[in-house]
XYZ file of C-alpha atoms in Angstrom:
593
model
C -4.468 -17.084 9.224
C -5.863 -14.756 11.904
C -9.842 -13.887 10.011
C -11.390 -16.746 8.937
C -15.104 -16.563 7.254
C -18.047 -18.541 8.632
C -21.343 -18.850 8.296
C -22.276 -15.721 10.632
C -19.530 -13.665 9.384
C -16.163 -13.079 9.484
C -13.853 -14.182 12.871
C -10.405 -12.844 14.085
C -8.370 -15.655 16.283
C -5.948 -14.700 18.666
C -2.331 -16.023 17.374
C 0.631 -17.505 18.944
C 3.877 -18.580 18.309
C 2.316 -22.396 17.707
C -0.951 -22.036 17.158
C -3.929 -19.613 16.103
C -6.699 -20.158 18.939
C -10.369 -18.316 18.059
C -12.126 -18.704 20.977
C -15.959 -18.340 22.192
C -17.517 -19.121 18.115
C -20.787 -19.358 18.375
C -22.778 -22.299 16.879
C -26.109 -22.044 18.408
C -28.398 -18.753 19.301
C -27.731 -17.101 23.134
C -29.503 -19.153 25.966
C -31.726 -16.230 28.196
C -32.383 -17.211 31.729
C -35.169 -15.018 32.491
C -38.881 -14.763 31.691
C -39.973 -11.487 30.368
C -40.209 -8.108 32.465
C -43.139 -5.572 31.558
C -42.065 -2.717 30.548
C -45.778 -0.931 29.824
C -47.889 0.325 33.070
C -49.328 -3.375 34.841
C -52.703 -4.131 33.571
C -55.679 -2.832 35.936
C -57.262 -5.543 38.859
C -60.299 -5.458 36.365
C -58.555 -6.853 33.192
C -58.975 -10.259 31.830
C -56.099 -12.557 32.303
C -55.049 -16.343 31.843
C -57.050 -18.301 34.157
C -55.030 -20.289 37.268
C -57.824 -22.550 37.871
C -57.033 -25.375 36.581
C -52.922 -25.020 37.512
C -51.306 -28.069 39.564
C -50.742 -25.880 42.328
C -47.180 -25.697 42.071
C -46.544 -25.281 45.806
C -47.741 -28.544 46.326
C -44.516 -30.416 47.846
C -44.925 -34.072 48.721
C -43.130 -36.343 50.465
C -43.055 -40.712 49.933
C -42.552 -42.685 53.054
C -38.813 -44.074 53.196
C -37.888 -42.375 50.204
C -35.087 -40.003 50.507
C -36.412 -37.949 47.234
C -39.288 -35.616 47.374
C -41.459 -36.483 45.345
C -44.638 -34.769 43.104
C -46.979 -36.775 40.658
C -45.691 -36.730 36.865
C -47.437 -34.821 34.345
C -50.073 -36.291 32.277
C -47.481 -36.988 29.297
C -44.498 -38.198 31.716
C -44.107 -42.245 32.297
C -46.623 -43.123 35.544
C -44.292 -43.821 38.687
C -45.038 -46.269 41.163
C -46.056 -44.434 44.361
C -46.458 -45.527 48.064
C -49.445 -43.158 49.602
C -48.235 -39.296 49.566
C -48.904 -36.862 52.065
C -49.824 -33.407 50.667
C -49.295 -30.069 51.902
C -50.886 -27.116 49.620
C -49.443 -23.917 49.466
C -50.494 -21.026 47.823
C -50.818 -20.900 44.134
C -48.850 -18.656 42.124
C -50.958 -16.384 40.344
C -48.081 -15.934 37.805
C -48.281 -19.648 36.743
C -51.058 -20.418 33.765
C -53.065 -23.054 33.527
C -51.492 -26.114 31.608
C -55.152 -26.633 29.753
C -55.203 -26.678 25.743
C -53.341 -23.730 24.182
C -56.021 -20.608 23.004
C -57.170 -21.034 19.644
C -56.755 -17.881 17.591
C -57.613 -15.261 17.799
C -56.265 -15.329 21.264
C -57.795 -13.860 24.525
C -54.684 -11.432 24.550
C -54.286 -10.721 21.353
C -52.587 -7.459 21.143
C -53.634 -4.610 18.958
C -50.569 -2.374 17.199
C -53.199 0.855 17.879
C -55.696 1.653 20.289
C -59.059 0.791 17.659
C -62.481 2.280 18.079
C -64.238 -0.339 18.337
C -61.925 -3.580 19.785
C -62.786 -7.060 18.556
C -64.611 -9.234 20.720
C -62.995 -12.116 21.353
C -63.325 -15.372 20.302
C -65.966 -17.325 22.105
C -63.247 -20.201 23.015
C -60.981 -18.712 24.401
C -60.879 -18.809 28.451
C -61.066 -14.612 29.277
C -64.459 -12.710 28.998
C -65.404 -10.939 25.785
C -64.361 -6.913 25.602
C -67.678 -5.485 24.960
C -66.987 -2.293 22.768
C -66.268 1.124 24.605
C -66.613 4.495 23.755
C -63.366 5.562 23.833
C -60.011 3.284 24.429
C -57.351 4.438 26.979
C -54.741 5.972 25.515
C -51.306 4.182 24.796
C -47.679 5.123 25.421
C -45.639 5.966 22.629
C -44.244 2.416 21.198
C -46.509 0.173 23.780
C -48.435 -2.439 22.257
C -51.735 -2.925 24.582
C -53.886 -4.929 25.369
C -57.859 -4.476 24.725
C -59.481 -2.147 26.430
C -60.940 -2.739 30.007
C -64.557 -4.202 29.950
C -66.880 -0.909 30.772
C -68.739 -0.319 33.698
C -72.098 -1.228 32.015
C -70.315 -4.461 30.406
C -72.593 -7.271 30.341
C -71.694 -10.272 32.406
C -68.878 -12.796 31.435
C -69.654 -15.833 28.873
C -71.493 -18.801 30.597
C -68.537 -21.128 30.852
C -65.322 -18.469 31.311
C -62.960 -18.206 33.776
C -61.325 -15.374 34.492
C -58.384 -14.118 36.952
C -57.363 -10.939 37.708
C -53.764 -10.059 37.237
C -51.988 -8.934 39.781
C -50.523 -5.402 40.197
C -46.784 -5.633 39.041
C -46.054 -9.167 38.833
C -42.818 -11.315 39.958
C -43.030 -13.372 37.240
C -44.580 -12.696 33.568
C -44.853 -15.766 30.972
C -43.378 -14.708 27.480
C -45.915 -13.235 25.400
C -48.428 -11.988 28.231
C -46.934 -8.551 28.398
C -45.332 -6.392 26.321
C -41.202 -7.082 26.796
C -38.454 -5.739 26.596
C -36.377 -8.918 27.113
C -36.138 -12.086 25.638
C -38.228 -14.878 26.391
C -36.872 -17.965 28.270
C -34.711 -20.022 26.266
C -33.046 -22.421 28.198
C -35.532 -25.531 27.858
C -35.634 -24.963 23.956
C -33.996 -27.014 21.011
C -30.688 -25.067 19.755
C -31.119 -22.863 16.863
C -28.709 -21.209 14.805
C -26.288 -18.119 15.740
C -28.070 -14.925 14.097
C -25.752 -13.577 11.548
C -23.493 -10.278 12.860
C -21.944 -7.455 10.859
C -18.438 -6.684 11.040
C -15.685 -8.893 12.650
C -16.270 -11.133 15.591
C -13.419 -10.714 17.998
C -12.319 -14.206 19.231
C -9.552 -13.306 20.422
C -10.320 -13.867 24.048
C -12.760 -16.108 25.957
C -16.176 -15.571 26.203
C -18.875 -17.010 28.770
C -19.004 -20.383 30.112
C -22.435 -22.090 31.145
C -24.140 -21.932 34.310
C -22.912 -24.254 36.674
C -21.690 -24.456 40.712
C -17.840 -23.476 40.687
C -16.177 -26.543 42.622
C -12.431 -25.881 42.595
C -11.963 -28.719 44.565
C -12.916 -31.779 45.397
C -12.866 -32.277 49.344
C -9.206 -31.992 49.193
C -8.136 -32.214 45.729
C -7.145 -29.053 43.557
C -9.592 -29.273 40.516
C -8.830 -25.876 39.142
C -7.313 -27.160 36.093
C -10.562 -28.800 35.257
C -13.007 -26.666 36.419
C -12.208 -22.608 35.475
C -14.657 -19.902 37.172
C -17.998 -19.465 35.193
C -17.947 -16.653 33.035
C -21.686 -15.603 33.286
C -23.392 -14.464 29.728
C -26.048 -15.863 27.407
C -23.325 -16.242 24.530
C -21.623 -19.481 25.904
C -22.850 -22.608 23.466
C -19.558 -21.323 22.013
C -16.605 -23.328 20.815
C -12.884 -22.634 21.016
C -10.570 -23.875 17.764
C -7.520 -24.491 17.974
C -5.310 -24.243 14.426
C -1.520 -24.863 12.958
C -0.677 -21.239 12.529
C -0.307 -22.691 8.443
C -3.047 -23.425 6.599
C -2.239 -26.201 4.507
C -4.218 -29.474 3.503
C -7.511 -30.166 4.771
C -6.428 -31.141 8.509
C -8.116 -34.358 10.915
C -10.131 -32.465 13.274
C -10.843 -33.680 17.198
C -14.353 -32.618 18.852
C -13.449 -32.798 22.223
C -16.569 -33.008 25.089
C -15.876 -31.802 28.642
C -16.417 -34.317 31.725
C -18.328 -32.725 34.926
C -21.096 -34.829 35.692
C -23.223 -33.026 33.480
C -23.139 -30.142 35.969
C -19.548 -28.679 35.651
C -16.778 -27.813 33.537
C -15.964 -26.097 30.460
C -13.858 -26.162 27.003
C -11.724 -23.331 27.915
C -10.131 -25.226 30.895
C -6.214 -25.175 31.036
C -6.668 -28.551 30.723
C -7.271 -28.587 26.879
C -5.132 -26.637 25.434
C -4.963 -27.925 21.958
C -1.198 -26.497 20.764
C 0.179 -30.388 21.130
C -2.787 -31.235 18.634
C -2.148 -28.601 16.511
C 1.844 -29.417 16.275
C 0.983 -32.613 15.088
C -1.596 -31.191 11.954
C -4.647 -31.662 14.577
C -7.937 -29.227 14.791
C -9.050 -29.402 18.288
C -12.557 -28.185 18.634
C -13.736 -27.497 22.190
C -17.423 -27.452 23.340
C -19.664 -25.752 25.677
C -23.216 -27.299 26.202
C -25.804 -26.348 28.524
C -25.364 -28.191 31.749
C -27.237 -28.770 34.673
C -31.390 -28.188 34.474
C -31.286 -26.638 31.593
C -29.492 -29.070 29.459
C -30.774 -32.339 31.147
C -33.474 -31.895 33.888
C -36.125 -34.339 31.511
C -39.507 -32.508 31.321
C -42.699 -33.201 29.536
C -43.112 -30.151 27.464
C -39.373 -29.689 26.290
C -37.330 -31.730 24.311
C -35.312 -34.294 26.361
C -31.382 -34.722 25.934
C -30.977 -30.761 25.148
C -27.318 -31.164 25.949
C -26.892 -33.817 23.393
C -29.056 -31.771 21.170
C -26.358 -28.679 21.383
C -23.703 -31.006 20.686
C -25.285 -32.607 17.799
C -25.909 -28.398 16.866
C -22.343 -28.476 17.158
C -21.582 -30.741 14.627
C -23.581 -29.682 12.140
C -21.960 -26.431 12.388
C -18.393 -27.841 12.559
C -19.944 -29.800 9.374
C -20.693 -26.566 7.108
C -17.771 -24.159 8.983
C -14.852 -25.906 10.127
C -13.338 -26.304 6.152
C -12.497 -22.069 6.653
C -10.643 -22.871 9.274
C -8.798 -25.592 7.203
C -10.149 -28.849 8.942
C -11.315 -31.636 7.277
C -15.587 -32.298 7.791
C -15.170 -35.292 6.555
C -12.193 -36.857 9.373
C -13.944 -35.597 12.162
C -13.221 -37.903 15.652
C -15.606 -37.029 18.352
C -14.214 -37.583 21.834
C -15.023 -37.139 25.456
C -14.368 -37.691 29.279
C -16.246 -39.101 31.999
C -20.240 -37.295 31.575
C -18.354 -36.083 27.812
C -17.266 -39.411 27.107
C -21.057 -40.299 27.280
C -21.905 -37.892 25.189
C -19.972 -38.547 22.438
C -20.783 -42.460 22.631
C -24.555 -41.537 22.613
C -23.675 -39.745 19.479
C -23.567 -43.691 18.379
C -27.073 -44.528 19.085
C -28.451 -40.772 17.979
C -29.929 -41.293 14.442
C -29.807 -37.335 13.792
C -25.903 -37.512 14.284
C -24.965 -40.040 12.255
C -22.675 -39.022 9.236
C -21.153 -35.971 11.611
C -18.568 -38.192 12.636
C -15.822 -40.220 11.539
C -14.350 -42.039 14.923
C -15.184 -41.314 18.849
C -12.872 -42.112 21.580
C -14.592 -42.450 24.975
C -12.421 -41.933 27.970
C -13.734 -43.327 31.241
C -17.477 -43.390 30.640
C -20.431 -45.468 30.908
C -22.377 -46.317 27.314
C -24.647 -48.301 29.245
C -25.648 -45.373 32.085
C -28.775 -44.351 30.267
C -31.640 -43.698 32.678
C -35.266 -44.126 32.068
C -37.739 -41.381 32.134
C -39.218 -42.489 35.225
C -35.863 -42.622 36.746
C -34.976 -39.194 35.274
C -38.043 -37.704 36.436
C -37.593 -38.401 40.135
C -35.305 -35.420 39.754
C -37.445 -32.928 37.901
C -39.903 -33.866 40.816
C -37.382 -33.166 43.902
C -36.141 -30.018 42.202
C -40.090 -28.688 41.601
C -41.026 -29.535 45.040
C -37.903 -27.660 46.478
C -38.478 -24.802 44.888
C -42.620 -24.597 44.988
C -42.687 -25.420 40.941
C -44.822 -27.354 38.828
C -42.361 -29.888 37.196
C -42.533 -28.577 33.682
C -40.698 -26.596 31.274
C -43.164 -24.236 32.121
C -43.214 -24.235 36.019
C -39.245 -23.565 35.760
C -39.128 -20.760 33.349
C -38.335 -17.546 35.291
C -36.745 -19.609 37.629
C -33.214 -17.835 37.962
C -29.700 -20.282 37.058
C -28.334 -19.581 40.391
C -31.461 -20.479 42.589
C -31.779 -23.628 40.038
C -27.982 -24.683 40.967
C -28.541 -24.054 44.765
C -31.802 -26.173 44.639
C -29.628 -28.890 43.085
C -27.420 -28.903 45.579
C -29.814 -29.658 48.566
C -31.534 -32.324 46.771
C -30.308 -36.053 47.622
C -29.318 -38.303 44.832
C -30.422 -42.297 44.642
C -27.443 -44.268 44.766
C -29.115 -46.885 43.048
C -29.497 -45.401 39.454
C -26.511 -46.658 36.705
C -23.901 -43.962 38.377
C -24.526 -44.036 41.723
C -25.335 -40.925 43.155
C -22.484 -39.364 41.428
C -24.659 -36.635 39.708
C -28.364 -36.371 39.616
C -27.962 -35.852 35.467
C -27.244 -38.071 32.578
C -28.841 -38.996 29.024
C -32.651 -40.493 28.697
C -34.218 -42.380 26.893
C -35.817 -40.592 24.289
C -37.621 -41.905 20.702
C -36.689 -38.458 19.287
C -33.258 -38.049 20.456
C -31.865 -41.403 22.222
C -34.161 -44.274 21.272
C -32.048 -46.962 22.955
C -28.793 -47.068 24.705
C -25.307 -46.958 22.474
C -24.376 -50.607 23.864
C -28.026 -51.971 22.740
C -28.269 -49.974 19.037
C -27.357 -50.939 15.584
C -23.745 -48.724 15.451
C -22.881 -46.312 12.315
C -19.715 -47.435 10.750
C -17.128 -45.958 12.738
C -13.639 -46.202 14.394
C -13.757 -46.783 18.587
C -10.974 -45.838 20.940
C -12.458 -46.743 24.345
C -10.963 -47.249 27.801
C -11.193 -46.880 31.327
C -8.211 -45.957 34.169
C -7.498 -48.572 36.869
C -8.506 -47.301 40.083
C -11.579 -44.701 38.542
C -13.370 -44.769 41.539
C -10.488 -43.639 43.985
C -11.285 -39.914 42.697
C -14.662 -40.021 44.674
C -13.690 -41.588 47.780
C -9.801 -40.660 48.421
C -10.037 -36.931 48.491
C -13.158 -37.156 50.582
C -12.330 -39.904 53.233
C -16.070 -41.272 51.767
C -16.980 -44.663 52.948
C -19.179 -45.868 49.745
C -18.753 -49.609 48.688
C -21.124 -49.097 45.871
C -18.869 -46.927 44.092
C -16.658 -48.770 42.185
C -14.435 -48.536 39.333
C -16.148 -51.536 37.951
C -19.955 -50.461 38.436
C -19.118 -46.817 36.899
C -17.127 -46.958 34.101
C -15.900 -50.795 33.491
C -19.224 -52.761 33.028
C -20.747 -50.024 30.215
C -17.346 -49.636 28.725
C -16.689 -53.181 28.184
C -20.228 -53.988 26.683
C -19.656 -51.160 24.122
C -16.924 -52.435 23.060
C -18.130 -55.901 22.697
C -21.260 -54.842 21.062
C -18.757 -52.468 18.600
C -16.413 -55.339 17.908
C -18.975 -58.143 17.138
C -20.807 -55.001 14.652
C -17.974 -53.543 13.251
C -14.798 -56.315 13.461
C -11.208 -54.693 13.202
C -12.359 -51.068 13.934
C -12.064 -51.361 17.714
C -8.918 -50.681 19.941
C -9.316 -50.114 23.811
C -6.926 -49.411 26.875
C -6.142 -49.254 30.282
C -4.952 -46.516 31.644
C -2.669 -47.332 35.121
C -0.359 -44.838 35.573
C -0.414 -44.126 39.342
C -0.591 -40.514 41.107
C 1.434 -40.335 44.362
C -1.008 -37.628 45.727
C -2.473 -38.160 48.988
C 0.132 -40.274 49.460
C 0.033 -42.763 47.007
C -3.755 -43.448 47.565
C -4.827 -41.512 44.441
C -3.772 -43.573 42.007
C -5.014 -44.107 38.637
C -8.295 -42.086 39.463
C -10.513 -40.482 37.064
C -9.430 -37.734 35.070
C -5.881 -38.727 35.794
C -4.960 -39.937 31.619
C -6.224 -36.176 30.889
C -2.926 -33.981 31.149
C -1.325 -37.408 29.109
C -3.568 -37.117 26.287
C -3.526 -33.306 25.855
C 0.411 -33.309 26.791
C -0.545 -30.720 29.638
C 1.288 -32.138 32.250
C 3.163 -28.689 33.026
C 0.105 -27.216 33.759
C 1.482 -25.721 37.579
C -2.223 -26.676 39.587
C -1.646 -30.644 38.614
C 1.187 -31.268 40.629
C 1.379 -31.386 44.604
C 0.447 -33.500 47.183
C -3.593 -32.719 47.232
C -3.034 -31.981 43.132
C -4.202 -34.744 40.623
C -0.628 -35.822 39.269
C 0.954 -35.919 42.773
C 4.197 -34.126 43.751
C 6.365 -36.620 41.468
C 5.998 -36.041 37.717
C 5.506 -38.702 35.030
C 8.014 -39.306 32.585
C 8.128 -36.591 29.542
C 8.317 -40.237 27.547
C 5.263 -41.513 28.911
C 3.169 -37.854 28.162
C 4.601 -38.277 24.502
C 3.821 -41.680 23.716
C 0.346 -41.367 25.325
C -0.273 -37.761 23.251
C 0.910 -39.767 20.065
C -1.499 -42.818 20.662
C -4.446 -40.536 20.563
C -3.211 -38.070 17.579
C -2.943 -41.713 15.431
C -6.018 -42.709 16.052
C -7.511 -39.360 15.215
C -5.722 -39.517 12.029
C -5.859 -42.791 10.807
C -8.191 -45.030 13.471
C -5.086 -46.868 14.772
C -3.939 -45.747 17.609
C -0.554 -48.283 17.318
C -1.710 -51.522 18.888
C -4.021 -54.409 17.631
C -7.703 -54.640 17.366
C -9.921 -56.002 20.293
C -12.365 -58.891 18.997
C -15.005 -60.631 20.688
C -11.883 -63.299 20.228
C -8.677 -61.756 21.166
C -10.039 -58.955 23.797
C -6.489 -56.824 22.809
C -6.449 -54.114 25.658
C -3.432 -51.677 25.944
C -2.438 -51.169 29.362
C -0.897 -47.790 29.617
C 2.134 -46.899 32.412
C 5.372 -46.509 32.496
C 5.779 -49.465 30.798
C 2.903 -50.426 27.673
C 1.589 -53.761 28.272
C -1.117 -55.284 25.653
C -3.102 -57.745 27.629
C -6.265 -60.054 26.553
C -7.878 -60.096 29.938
C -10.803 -62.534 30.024
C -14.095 -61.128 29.179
C-alpha cells in the first residue's frame, strides 16, 4: 500500500522492507513569513495613505528598574501588569506601521478599483484618508495592476475637517497585506490553522519535506543532540505529518500521535529519533507532528489567537480524525503522546474543550501539566521581544518581521527563572477562555486512559553538560510536582484508568554524571537505541549500551498501553500510588504521596 487517498488527494509513501513511511502530509494550509511586496510602481508622496498618528510608536523600548526583562506597556486588550516607574526612550516611528484605531468601515479609504473609472468614488466620509475629488482623466494602469484612486488634483479642495492623512513613502520596507497590490501572500504565521488546499495529481511523500523555523542546537554545551534535533528544512509547507504503516493493510490498526519535545522552540517529527518501524511491527500507526514553534506558535498577543501551537495540533487531529482510516488506522483508538514541551501538549489536549473526542489515551513523558503561565506572565515576553526589535507588541507590529531575525531576538532576551519552568524556555501554553480555560491538573478530564511519568535525575540534562550552577532547577520543580498532581487529579476523576512510571535507567556519559536525564527513556520507547549519535561519552546513552532486554520490554510497555490502556502493571489510586520504576530491573513501588 504505497498511494493512499486523502482528503486533498491522492499520496505515494516511500516503502521499505518493514514499513511504508509517507512523509511531509499536510494537514493545515502553508505558514508565509513575510508581509506583502508591491509589485505595481510605489504610490506618489501626494497619495492618501493609512494614518501613523495614533501608532504606539513601536520604537519605544523601555526598561523597569531591577528587572532583567525589557519591558513595554500591554495593549489595551492584554491583562494590566504591575509596573515600577519606566524610563522611555522614543525612537522614530515607522511609517510602515498603521495605526491600531477601529478598522475602516466600508467602503474603505483604499478601496481598489479593477479599472481606472472616469469619475472615482469619493470616499466614505469615515474613513481616516481625504476624499478623491473627481479628475479629468485617471492615470493610466499597467496591464493586470489593480490601483488605487486617482491622486487628488491640483485644484482639489482641502482635506475633510477631522482627517488625517500620511504620505506613503517612496518604496517601502515593509507593506501591510492588503495596502498594495501583491504578489505574495500575506503573513500567516499569527493566524488560526486552516485546511490544506486540495492538489491535483499525486503528492510525492516519499521524502521529507520542511521542518519549522527554529535555532538549530546540535548540542547542548557538550552533549550530542543531533538525534533529537535534525537541521531545519526551511519552506512554508512544514505543519506536515510523517505516517508510519505495516507494509499490510489489514484491520483497522491503534494509532500513536506522537508530539516532539524542544522547549517549544526546537525539534521536529522527522528526527532519527522516531522512527516508527518498531510501532509498526507490532500493528502500530505512528503519526508524527510538526507545529509552529517559537513566536509564531506561542509568543501570546492581543490580536491573534493564543496557544496557536496547540491549535495546529488540535488541526492535526481533526485531520488524523477524517484521513487516517485510508491509511488503515483506527480514528477511533487514537493515543496522543508527547515529551518534555510535547508531553505538555498532549496533556493540555485534556483541559482543551475543542479536542475532546480526538483522542482515546495520552501518555505524557517528562512534562509539567501544571506549567501553564498566565497572560501577564506570558506577555513579559511579547514585551522583551517588541522592545528588542523596535516593534509594537502585537500580531501586527511583528508581521514582516523575518523568522530568522525573530529567532536571533529570542536568543538575546533573558528568561525569568521564576515562572513554572524556570528559565528553561521563554514559551509554554496560556491561559486562554478560547483555547486553554484552566490548567489540565485543575479541569474536569474527558474519559480517557493516562500513561504518565517522569525519569529520575530530569534535571541533570540542564546542568551536567553545561557545568551550570542552578539550584532552582530541579527534577522535582520541572517535571515531578505537575506530573504527580495530574495524576492525582486523573485518578480521583477517572479511578482504574491511570498507570504511571519512573524511568531510572542511568547513562554513563560524562562519566556517570548524566544519568537518568531528560530525554534519556526516548531511544527505549521508540526501540532506537542503535541510532550511532546516542552512544559515546558526550552522547545521551553513554559509551555502554543498555540491555537489548531492557529496550524490548520498555518498547512493549508503551505499544500495550496504546493498544489496550494497560501498559502491564497495576493502576495508581489516590490509595495505592502504583508507580513502575523502570531499569534494569522493573520495580513497582507506592512511594508516599
Amino acid at each position: 500500500m504505497n498511494t493512499v487517498h486523502t482528503a486533498q488527494g491522492p499520496v505515494q509513501g516511500e516503502h521499505r522492507a518493514e514499513v511504508t513511511v509517507y512523509h511531509a502530509v499536510p494537514y493545515a494550509a502553508p505558514v508565509h513569513d513575510h508581509a506583502p511586496t508591491p509589485t505595481a510602481a510605489s504610490p506618489s508622496p501626494t497619495q492618501p495613505a493609512l494614518s501613523t498618528a495614533t501608532l504606539p510608536n513601536p520604537g519605544i523600548r523601555a526598561t523597569a528598574p531591577n528587572s532583567p526583562f525589557p519591558t513595554s506597556s500591554p495593549p489595551a486588550s492584554a491583562p494590566p501588569l504591575p509596573q515600577p516607574a519606566i524610563h522611555l526612550t522614543s525612537a522614530p516611528a515607522n511609517p510602515c506601521r498603521p495605526s491600531p484605531a477601529p478598522p475602516l468601515s466600508p467602503p474603505d479609504a483604499h478601496t481598489l478599483s479593477a479599472s481606472p473609472a472616469p469619475t472615482p468614488p469619493p470616499t466614505h466620509l469615515g474613513a481616516r484618508t481625504v476624499p478623491a475629488p473627481p479628475a479629468p482623466t485617471p492615470p493610466p494602469t499597467a496591464p493586470g495592476a489593480r490601483p488605487f484612486a486617482a491622486p487628488p488634483a491640483p485644484t482639489s479642495p482641502p482635506a475633510h475637517p477631522g482627517t488625517r492623512t500620511t504620505a506613503v513613502p517612496p518604496a517601502p520596507a515593509l507593506a501591510r497585506p492588503g495596502l498594495l497590490p501583491t504578489a505574495t501572500p500575506p503573513d500567516t504565521r499569527f493566524t488560526a490553522p486552516t485546511p490544506p488546499p486540495p492538489r491535483p495529481g499525486i503528492r510525492d511523500a516519499t521524502t521529507p519535506g520542511p521542518t519549522a523555523p527554529a535555532p538549530h542546537r546540535p548540542t547542548l554545551g557538550r552533549l550530542d543532540l543531533t538525534p533529537l534535533n535534525s537541521p531545519t528544512t526551511p519552506g512554508p509547507d512544514y505543519r506536515t505529518l510523517t505516517i508510519w504503516t505495516p507494509p499490510t493493510a489489514t484491520t483497522p490498526r491503534p494509532v500513536l500521535v506522537f508530539l516532539h519535545g524542544g522547549g517549544f522552540q526546537t525539534g521536529s517529527g522527522s528526527a532519527p529519533l522516531y522512527d516508527g518501524t518498531a510501532f509498526a511491527r507490532d500493528g502500530i500507526l505512528l503519526v508524527t507532528v510538526n507545529y509552529r514553534l517559537g513566536a509564531p506558535g506561542w509568543l501570546h498577543l492581543p490580536d491573534a489567537p493564543a496557544n496557536r501551537g496547540l491549535l495546529d495540533v488540535i488541526a492535526a487531529l481533526e485531520w488524523l480524525r477524517d484521513n487516517i482510516s485510508a491509511f488503515g488506522g483506527d480514528p477511533n483508538n487514537i493515543t496522543v503522546a508527547g515529551q518534555s514541551a510535547g508531553a505538555m501538549l498532549a496533556t493540555a489536549l485534556l483541559a482543551a474543550p475543542r479536542a475532546h473526542g480526538l483522542f482515546r489515551r495520552v501518555i505524557s513523558q517528562s512534562g509539567n501539566p501544571a506549567a501553564v503561565l498566565t497572560p501577564e506572565q506570558a506577555y513579559r515576553i511579547t514585551a522583551a521581544l517588541a522592545a528588542e526589535l523596535g516593534v509594537a507588541p502585537t500580531a501586527a507590529g511583528f508581521t514582516g518581521v523575518a523568522d530568522a531575525d525573530l529567532i536571533a531576538a529570542l536568543g538575546r532576551i533573558p528568561l525569568p527563572t521564576d515562572g513554572p519552568l524556570r528559565g528553561i524556555t521563554p514559551f509554554g501554553l496560556v491561559l486562554d477562555p478560547d483555547t486553554l480555560p484552566r490548567p489540565p491538573t485543575e479541569s474536569a478530564l474527558p474519559p480517557v486512559d493516562l500513561l504518565i511519568g517522569i525519569n529520575t535525575d530530569e534535571a541533570n540534562l540542564y546542568l551536567v553538560p553545561t557545568n551550570r550552577h542552578a539550584p532552582w532547577l530541579t527534577t522535582e520543580a520541572l517535571f515531578g510536582a505537575g506530573s504527580r498532581q495530574l495524576a492525582q487529579a486523573h485518578a480521583t476523576q477517572l479511578p482504574g484508568r491511570t498507570h504511571r512510571y519512573e524511568f531510572a535507567w542511568r547513562s554513563a556519559a560524562f562519566d556517570g554524571s548524566l544519568g537518568a536525564c531528560h530525554c534519556v527513556e526516548l531511544p527505549f520507547v521508540f526501540a532506537t537505541t542503535a541510532v550511532q549519535e546516542l552512544h559515546g561519552a558526550q552522547s545521551l546513552l553513554g559509551p555502554t549500551p543498555p540491555s537489548p532486554e531492557l529496550v524490548a520490554r520498555t518498547h512493549a510497555a508503551w505499544s500495550r498501553f496504546i493498544t489496550t490502556g494497560d501498559p502491564g502493571w497495576p493502576a495508581y489510586t489516590t490509595e495505592t500510588p502504583h508507580t513502575m520504576r523502570i531499569d534494569e530491573q522493573w520495580t513497582l513501588t507506592t512511594p508516599a504521596e
